Coordinates of C-alpha atoms in Angstrom, one line a residue:
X1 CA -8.5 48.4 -50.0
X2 CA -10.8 45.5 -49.1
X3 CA -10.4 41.9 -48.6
X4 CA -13.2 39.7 -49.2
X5 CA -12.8 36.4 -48.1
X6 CA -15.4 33.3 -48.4
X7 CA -17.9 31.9 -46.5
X8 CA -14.9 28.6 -46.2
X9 CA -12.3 30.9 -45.7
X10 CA -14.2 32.3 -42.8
X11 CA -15.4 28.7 -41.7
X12 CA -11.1 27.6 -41.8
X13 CA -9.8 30.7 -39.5
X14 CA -12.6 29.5 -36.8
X15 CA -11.9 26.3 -36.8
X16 CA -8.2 27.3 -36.3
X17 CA -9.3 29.6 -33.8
X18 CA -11.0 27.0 -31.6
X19 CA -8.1 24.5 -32.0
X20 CA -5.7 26.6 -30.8
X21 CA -7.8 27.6 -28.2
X22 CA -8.1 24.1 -27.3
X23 CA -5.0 24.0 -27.0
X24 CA -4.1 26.7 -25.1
X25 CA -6.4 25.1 -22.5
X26 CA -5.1 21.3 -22.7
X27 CA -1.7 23.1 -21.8
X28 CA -2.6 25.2 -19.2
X29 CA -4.7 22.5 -17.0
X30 CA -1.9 20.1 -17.7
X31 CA 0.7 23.0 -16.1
X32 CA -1.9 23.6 -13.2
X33 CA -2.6 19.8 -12.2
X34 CA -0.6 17.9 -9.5
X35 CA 1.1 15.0 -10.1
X36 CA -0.6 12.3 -8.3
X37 CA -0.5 8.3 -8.2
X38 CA -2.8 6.9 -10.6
X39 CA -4.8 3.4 -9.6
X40 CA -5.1 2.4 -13.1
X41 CA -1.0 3.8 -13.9
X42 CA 2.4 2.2 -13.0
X43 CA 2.5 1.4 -9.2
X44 CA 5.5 2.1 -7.1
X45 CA 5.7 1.3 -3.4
X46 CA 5.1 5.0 -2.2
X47 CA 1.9 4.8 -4.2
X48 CA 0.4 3.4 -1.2
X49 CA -0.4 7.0 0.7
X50 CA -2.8 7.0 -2.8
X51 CA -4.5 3.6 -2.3
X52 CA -8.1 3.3 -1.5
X53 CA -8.8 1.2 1.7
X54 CA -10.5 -2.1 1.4
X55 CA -11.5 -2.4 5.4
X56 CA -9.8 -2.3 9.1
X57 CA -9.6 -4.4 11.8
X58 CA -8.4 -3.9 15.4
X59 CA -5.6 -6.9 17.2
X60 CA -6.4 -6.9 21.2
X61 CA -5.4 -9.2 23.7
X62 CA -7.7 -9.6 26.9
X63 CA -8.4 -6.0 27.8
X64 CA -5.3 -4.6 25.6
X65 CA -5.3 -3.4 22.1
X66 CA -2.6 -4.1 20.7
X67 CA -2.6 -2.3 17.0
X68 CA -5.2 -1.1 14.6
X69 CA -4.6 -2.3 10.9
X70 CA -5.9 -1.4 7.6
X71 CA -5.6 -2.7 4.5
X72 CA -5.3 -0.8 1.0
X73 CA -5.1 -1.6 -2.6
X74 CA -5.3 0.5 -6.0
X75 CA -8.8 -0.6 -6.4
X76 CA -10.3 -0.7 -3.1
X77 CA -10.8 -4.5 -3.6
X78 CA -9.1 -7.3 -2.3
X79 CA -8.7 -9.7 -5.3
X80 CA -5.8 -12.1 -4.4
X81 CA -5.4 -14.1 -7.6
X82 CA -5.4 -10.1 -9.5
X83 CA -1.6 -10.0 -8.5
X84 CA -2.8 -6.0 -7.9
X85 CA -1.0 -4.4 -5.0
X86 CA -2.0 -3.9 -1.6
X87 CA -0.2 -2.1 1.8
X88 CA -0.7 -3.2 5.1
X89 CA -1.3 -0.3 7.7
X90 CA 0.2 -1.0 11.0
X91 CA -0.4 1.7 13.8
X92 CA 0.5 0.3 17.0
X93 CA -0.9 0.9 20.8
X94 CA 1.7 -0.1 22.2
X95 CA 5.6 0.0 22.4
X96 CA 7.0 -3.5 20.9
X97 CA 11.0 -4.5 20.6
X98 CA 11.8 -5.2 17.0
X99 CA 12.9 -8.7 18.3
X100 CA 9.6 -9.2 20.2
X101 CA 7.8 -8.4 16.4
X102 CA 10.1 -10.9 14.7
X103 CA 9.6 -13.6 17.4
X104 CA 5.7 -13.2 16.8
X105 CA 6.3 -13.3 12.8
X106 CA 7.8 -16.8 13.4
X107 CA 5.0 -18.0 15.4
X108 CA 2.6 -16.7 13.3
X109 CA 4.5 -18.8 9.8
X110 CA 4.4 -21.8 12.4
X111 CA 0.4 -21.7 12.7
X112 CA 0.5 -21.0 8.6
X113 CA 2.1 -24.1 7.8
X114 CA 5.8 -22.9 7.2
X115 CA 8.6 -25.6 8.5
X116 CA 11.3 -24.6 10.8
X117 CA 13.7 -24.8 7.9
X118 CA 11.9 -22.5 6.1
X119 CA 11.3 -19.9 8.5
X120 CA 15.4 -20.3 9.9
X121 CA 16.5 -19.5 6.2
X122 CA 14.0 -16.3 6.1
X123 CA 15.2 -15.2 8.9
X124 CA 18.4 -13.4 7.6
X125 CA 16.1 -11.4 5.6
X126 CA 14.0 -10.0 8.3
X127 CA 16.8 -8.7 10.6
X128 CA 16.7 -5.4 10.5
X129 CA 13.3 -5.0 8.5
X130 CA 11.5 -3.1 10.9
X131 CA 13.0 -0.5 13.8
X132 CA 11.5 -0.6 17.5
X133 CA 7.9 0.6 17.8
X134 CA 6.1 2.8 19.7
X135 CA 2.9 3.5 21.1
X136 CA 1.1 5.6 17.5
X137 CA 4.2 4.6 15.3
X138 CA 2.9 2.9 12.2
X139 CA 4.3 0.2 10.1
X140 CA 3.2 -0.5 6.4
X141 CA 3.8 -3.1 4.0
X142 CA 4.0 -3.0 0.9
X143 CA 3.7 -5.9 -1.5
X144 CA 3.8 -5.3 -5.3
X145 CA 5.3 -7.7 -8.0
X146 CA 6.3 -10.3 -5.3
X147 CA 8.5 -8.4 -3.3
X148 CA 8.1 -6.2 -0.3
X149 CA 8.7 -3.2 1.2
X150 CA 8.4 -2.1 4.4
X151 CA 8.2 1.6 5.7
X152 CA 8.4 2.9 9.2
X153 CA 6.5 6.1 10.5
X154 CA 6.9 7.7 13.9
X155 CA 3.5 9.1 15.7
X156 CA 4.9 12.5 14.7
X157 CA 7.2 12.1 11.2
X158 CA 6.2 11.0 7.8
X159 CA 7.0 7.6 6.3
X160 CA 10.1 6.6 5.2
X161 CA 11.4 2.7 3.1
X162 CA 13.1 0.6 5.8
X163 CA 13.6 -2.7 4.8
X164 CA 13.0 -4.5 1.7
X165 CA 12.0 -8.5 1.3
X166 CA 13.4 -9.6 -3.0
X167 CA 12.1 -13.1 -2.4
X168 CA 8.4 -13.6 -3.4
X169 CA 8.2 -16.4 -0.9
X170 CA 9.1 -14.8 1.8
X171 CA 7.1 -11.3 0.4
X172 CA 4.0 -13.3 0.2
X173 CA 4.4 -15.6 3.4
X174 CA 4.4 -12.4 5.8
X175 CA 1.1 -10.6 3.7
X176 CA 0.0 -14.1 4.6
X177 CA -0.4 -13.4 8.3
X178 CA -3.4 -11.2 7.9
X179 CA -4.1 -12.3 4.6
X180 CA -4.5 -16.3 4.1
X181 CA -7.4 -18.1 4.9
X182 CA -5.0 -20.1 7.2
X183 CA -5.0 -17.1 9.4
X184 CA -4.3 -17.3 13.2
X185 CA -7.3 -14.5 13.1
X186 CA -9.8 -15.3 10.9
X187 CA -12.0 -12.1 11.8
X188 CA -9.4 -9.9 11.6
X189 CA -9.0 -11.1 8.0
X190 CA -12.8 -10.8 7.4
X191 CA -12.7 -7.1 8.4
X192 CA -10.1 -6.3 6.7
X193 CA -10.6 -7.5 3.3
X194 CA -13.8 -5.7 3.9
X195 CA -16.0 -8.5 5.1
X196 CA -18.3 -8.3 7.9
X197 CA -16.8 -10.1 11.2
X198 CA -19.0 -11.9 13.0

Protein backbone atom coordinates (compact mmCIF):
# COMPACT_ATOMS: atom_id res chain seq x y z
CA UNK A 1 0.00 0.00 0.00
CA UNK A 2 1.18 3.52 -0.73
CA UNK A 3 1.26 6.64 1.25
CA UNK A 4 1.15 9.80 -0.57
CA UNK A 5 1.93 12.64 1.45
CA UNK A 6 1.88 16.58 0.27
CA UNK A 7 4.19 18.78 -0.93
CA UNK A 8 3.66 20.60 3.15
CA UNK A 9 3.78 17.40 4.62
CA UNK A 10 7.02 16.79 2.94
CA UNK A 11 8.11 20.57 3.58
CA UNK A 12 7.15 19.80 7.81
CA UNK A 13 9.25 16.47 8.22
CA UNK A 14 12.38 18.67 6.71
CA UNK A 15 12.01 21.22 8.67
CA UNK A 16 11.87 18.84 11.65
CA UNK A 17 14.72 17.14 10.30
CA UNK A 18 16.97 20.19 10.25
CA UNK A 19 15.85 21.19 13.82
CA UNK A 20 16.69 18.33 15.35
CA UNK A 21 19.73 18.23 13.65
CA UNK A 22 20.47 21.56 14.97
CA UNK A 23 20.08 20.37 17.77
CA UNK A 24 22.01 17.42 17.89
CA UNK A 25 24.83 19.80 17.09
CA UNK A 26 24.13 22.76 19.72
CA UNK A 27 24.48 19.69 22.20
CA UNK A 28 27.32 18.12 21.06
CA UNK A 29 29.68 21.39 20.83
CA UNK A 30 28.30 22.44 24.09
CA UNK A 31 29.52 18.68 25.51
CA UNK A 32 32.92 19.19 23.65
CA UNK A 33 33.79 22.93 24.73
CA UNK A 34 35.92 23.71 27.90
CA UNK A 35 34.79 25.76 30.40
CA UNK A 36 36.68 28.82 30.41
CA UNK A 37 36.46 32.41 32.11
CA UNK A 38 34.52 34.74 30.18
CA UNK A 39 35.68 38.70 30.01
CA UNK A 40 32.24 39.83 29.43
CA UNK A 41 30.70 36.82 32.33
CA UNK A 42 30.79 36.87 36.16
CA UNK A 43 34.47 37.52 37.41
CA UNK A 44 35.94 35.57 40.19
CA UNK A 45 39.42 36.21 41.50
CA UNK A 46 40.98 33.06 39.66
CA UNK A 47 39.64 34.62 36.49
CA UNK A 48 42.81 36.42 36.42
CA UNK A 49 45.06 33.40 34.63
CA UNK A 50 42.10 34.47 31.73
CA UNK A 51 42.75 38.22 31.68
CA UNK A 52 44.19 40.03 28.76
CA UNK A 53 47.36 42.11 29.68
CA UNK A 54 47.12 45.82 29.42
CA UNK A 55 51.19 46.46 29.56
CA UNK A 56 54.53 45.59 31.76
CA UNK A 57 57.00 47.35 33.34
CA UNK A 58 60.26 46.35 35.02
CA UNK A 59 61.30 47.89 39.04
CA UNK A 60 65.39 48.17 39.24
CA UNK A 61 67.42 49.85 41.55
CA UNK A 62 71.00 51.05 40.34
CA UNK A 63 72.26 48.08 38.43
CA UNK A 64 69.57 45.50 40.17
CA UNK A 65 66.29 44.53 39.01
CA UNK A 66 64.26 44.03 41.38
CA UNK A 67 60.82 42.51 39.88
CA UNK A 68 59.03 42.47 36.52
CA UNK A 69 55.19 43.39 36.81
CA UNK A 70 52.28 43.20 34.60
CA UNK A 71 49.17 44.34 34.70
CA UNK A 72 45.85 42.53 33.49
CA UNK A 73 42.24 43.22 33.26
CA UNK A 74 39.03 41.50 31.43
CA UNK A 75 39.31 43.90 28.71
CA UNK A 76 42.81 44.54 28.09
CA UNK A 77 42.13 48.22 29.08
CA UNK A 78 42.86 50.06 32.05
CA UNK A 79 39.73 52.20 32.73
CA UNK A 80 39.84 53.18 36.47
CA UNK A 81 36.50 54.85 36.90
CA UNK A 82 34.87 51.24 34.96
CA UNK A 83 35.15 49.57 38.50
CA UNK A 84 36.23 46.41 35.87
CA UNK A 85 38.82 44.13 37.52
CA UNK A 86 42.40 44.05 37.17
CA UNK A 87 45.47 41.63 38.76
CA UNK A 88 48.70 42.74 39.34
CA UNK A 89 51.58 40.27 38.24
CA UNK A 90 54.48 40.26 40.57
CA UNK A 91 57.56 37.93 39.54
CA UNK A 92 60.41 38.84 41.59
CA UNK A 93 64.36 38.78 40.86
CA UNK A 94 65.16 38.64 43.86
CA UNK A 95 64.65 36.91 47.35
CA UNK A 96 62.65 39.54 49.68
CA UNK A 97 61.41 38.83 53.63
CA UNK A 98 57.76 39.26 53.82
CA UNK A 99 58.54 41.95 56.50
CA UNK A 100 61.02 43.70 54.13
CA UNK A 101 57.68 43.80 51.40
CA UNK A 102 55.41 45.20 54.17
CA UNK A 103 58.00 47.74 55.38
CA UNK A 104 58.21 49.04 51.58
CA UNK A 105 54.14 48.94 51.37
CA UNK A 106 54.15 51.51 54.26
CA UNK A 107 56.65 53.73 52.65
CA UNK A 108 55.14 53.57 49.54
CA UNK A 109 51.19 54.73 51.31
CA UNK A 110 53.52 57.52 53.02
CA UNK A 111 54.64 59.04 49.50
CA UNK A 112 50.73 58.44 48.43
CA UNK A 113 49.37 60.60 50.97
CA UNK A 114 48.16 58.01 53.61
CA UNK A 115 48.66 59.25 57.49
CA UNK A 116 50.39 57.20 59.89
CA UNK A 117 47.10 56.46 61.58
CA UNK A 118 45.86 55.15 58.61
CA UNK A 119 48.53 53.03 57.58
CA UNK A 120 49.00 51.64 61.63
CA UNK A 121 45.20 50.52 61.52
CA UNK A 122 45.89 48.70 58.00
CA UNK A 123 48.45 47.11 59.26
CA UNK A 124 46.64 44.15 60.99
CA UNK A 125 45.32 43.35 57.81
CA UNK A 126 48.43 42.89 55.90
CA UNK A 127 50.19 40.47 58.36
CA UNK A 128 50.43 37.48 56.88
CA UNK A 129 49.15 38.62 53.33
CA UNK A 130 51.97 37.54 51.43
CA UNK A 131 54.68 34.49 52.36
CA UNK A 132 58.59 35.13 51.78
CA UNK A 133 59.67 35.50 48.21
CA UNK A 134 62.10 34.19 46.09
CA UNK A 135 64.15 34.85 43.24
CA UNK A 136 61.09 33.79 40.06
CA UNK A 137 58.26 33.42 42.73
CA UNK A 138 55.37 35.56 41.60
CA UNK A 139 52.88 37.49 43.48
CA UNK A 140 49.40 38.69 42.02
CA UNK A 141 46.78 40.82 43.17
CA UNK A 142 43.67 40.75 42.61
CA UNK A 143 41.23 43.57 43.04
CA UNK A 144 37.51 43.05 42.02
CA UNK A 145 34.38 44.65 43.79
CA UNK A 146 36.73 46.60 46.30
CA UNK A 147 38.29 43.88 47.97
CA UNK A 148 41.54 42.02 47.30
CA UNK A 149 43.05 38.93 46.91
CA UNK A 150 46.36 38.00 46.90
CA UNK A 151 47.83 34.69 45.53
CA UNK A 152 51.35 33.40 45.88
CA UNK A 153 53.20 31.20 43.14
CA UNK A 154 56.53 29.52 43.62
CA UNK A 155 59.09 29.65 40.36
CA UNK A 156 58.11 25.97 40.00
CA UNK A 157 54.23 25.47 41.50
CA UNK A 158 50.95 26.95 40.32
CA UNK A 159 49.11 29.73 42.09
CA UNK A 160 47.38 29.34 45.08
CA UNK A 161 44.77 32.48 47.38
CA UNK A 162 46.95 33.61 50.26
CA UNK A 163 45.63 36.43 51.82
CA UNK A 164 42.62 38.39 51.40
CA UNK A 165 42.14 42.42 52.08
CA UNK A 166 37.59 42.98 52.80
CA UNK A 167 38.17 46.67 53.27
CA UNK A 168 37.85 48.71 49.91
CA UNK A 169 40.22 51.27 51.42
CA UNK A 170 42.77 49.36 52.17
CA UNK A 171 42.08 47.06 48.61
CA UNK A 172 42.31 50.17 46.66
CA UNK A 173 45.22 51.97 48.60
CA UNK A 174 47.76 49.04 47.83
CA UNK A 175 46.52 48.78 43.67
CA UNK A 176 47.40 52.41 44.32
CA UNK A 177 51.10 51.89 44.53
CA UNK A 178 51.45 51.13 40.86
CA UNK A 179 48.24 52.44 39.96
CA UNK A 180 47.63 56.29 41.18
CA UNK A 181 48.85 59.09 39.41
CA UNK A 182 50.52 59.89 42.83
CA UNK A 183 52.80 57.11 42.16
CA UNK A 184 56.36 56.93 43.60
CA UNK A 185 57.10 55.59 39.82
CA UNK A 186 55.42 57.40 37.43
CA UNK A 187 56.91 55.43 34.33
CA UNK A 188 56.33 52.35 35.71
CA UNK A 189 52.65 53.31 35.80
CA UNK A 190 52.91 54.58 32.24
CA UNK A 191 54.04 51.19 31.00
CA UNK A 192 51.98 49.38 32.64
CA UNK A 193 48.69 50.82 31.94
CA UNK A 194 49.96 50.43 28.49
CA UNK A 195 51.39 53.84 27.91
CA UNK A 196 54.67 54.61 26.40
CA UNK A 197 57.42 55.59 29.12
CA UNK A 198 59.51 57.99 28.33
Amino acid sequence: MFKITSFYDRKVAGRKRIAALFSAFVIALTLSTPITASPTGMQTAEDWVWWKPVGAASLTWGFWKIYDSELRTPSGEFEPASGEPLALVITYSRDIDADDLLDATVEQWEHLGFSEQQTQEWLPQMQNAWPDVKEGDRLIYVLSEDQGQFFYQPEQGKASPYGKLRNADIANAFSAIWLSPATAYPSLRLALIGGNPE
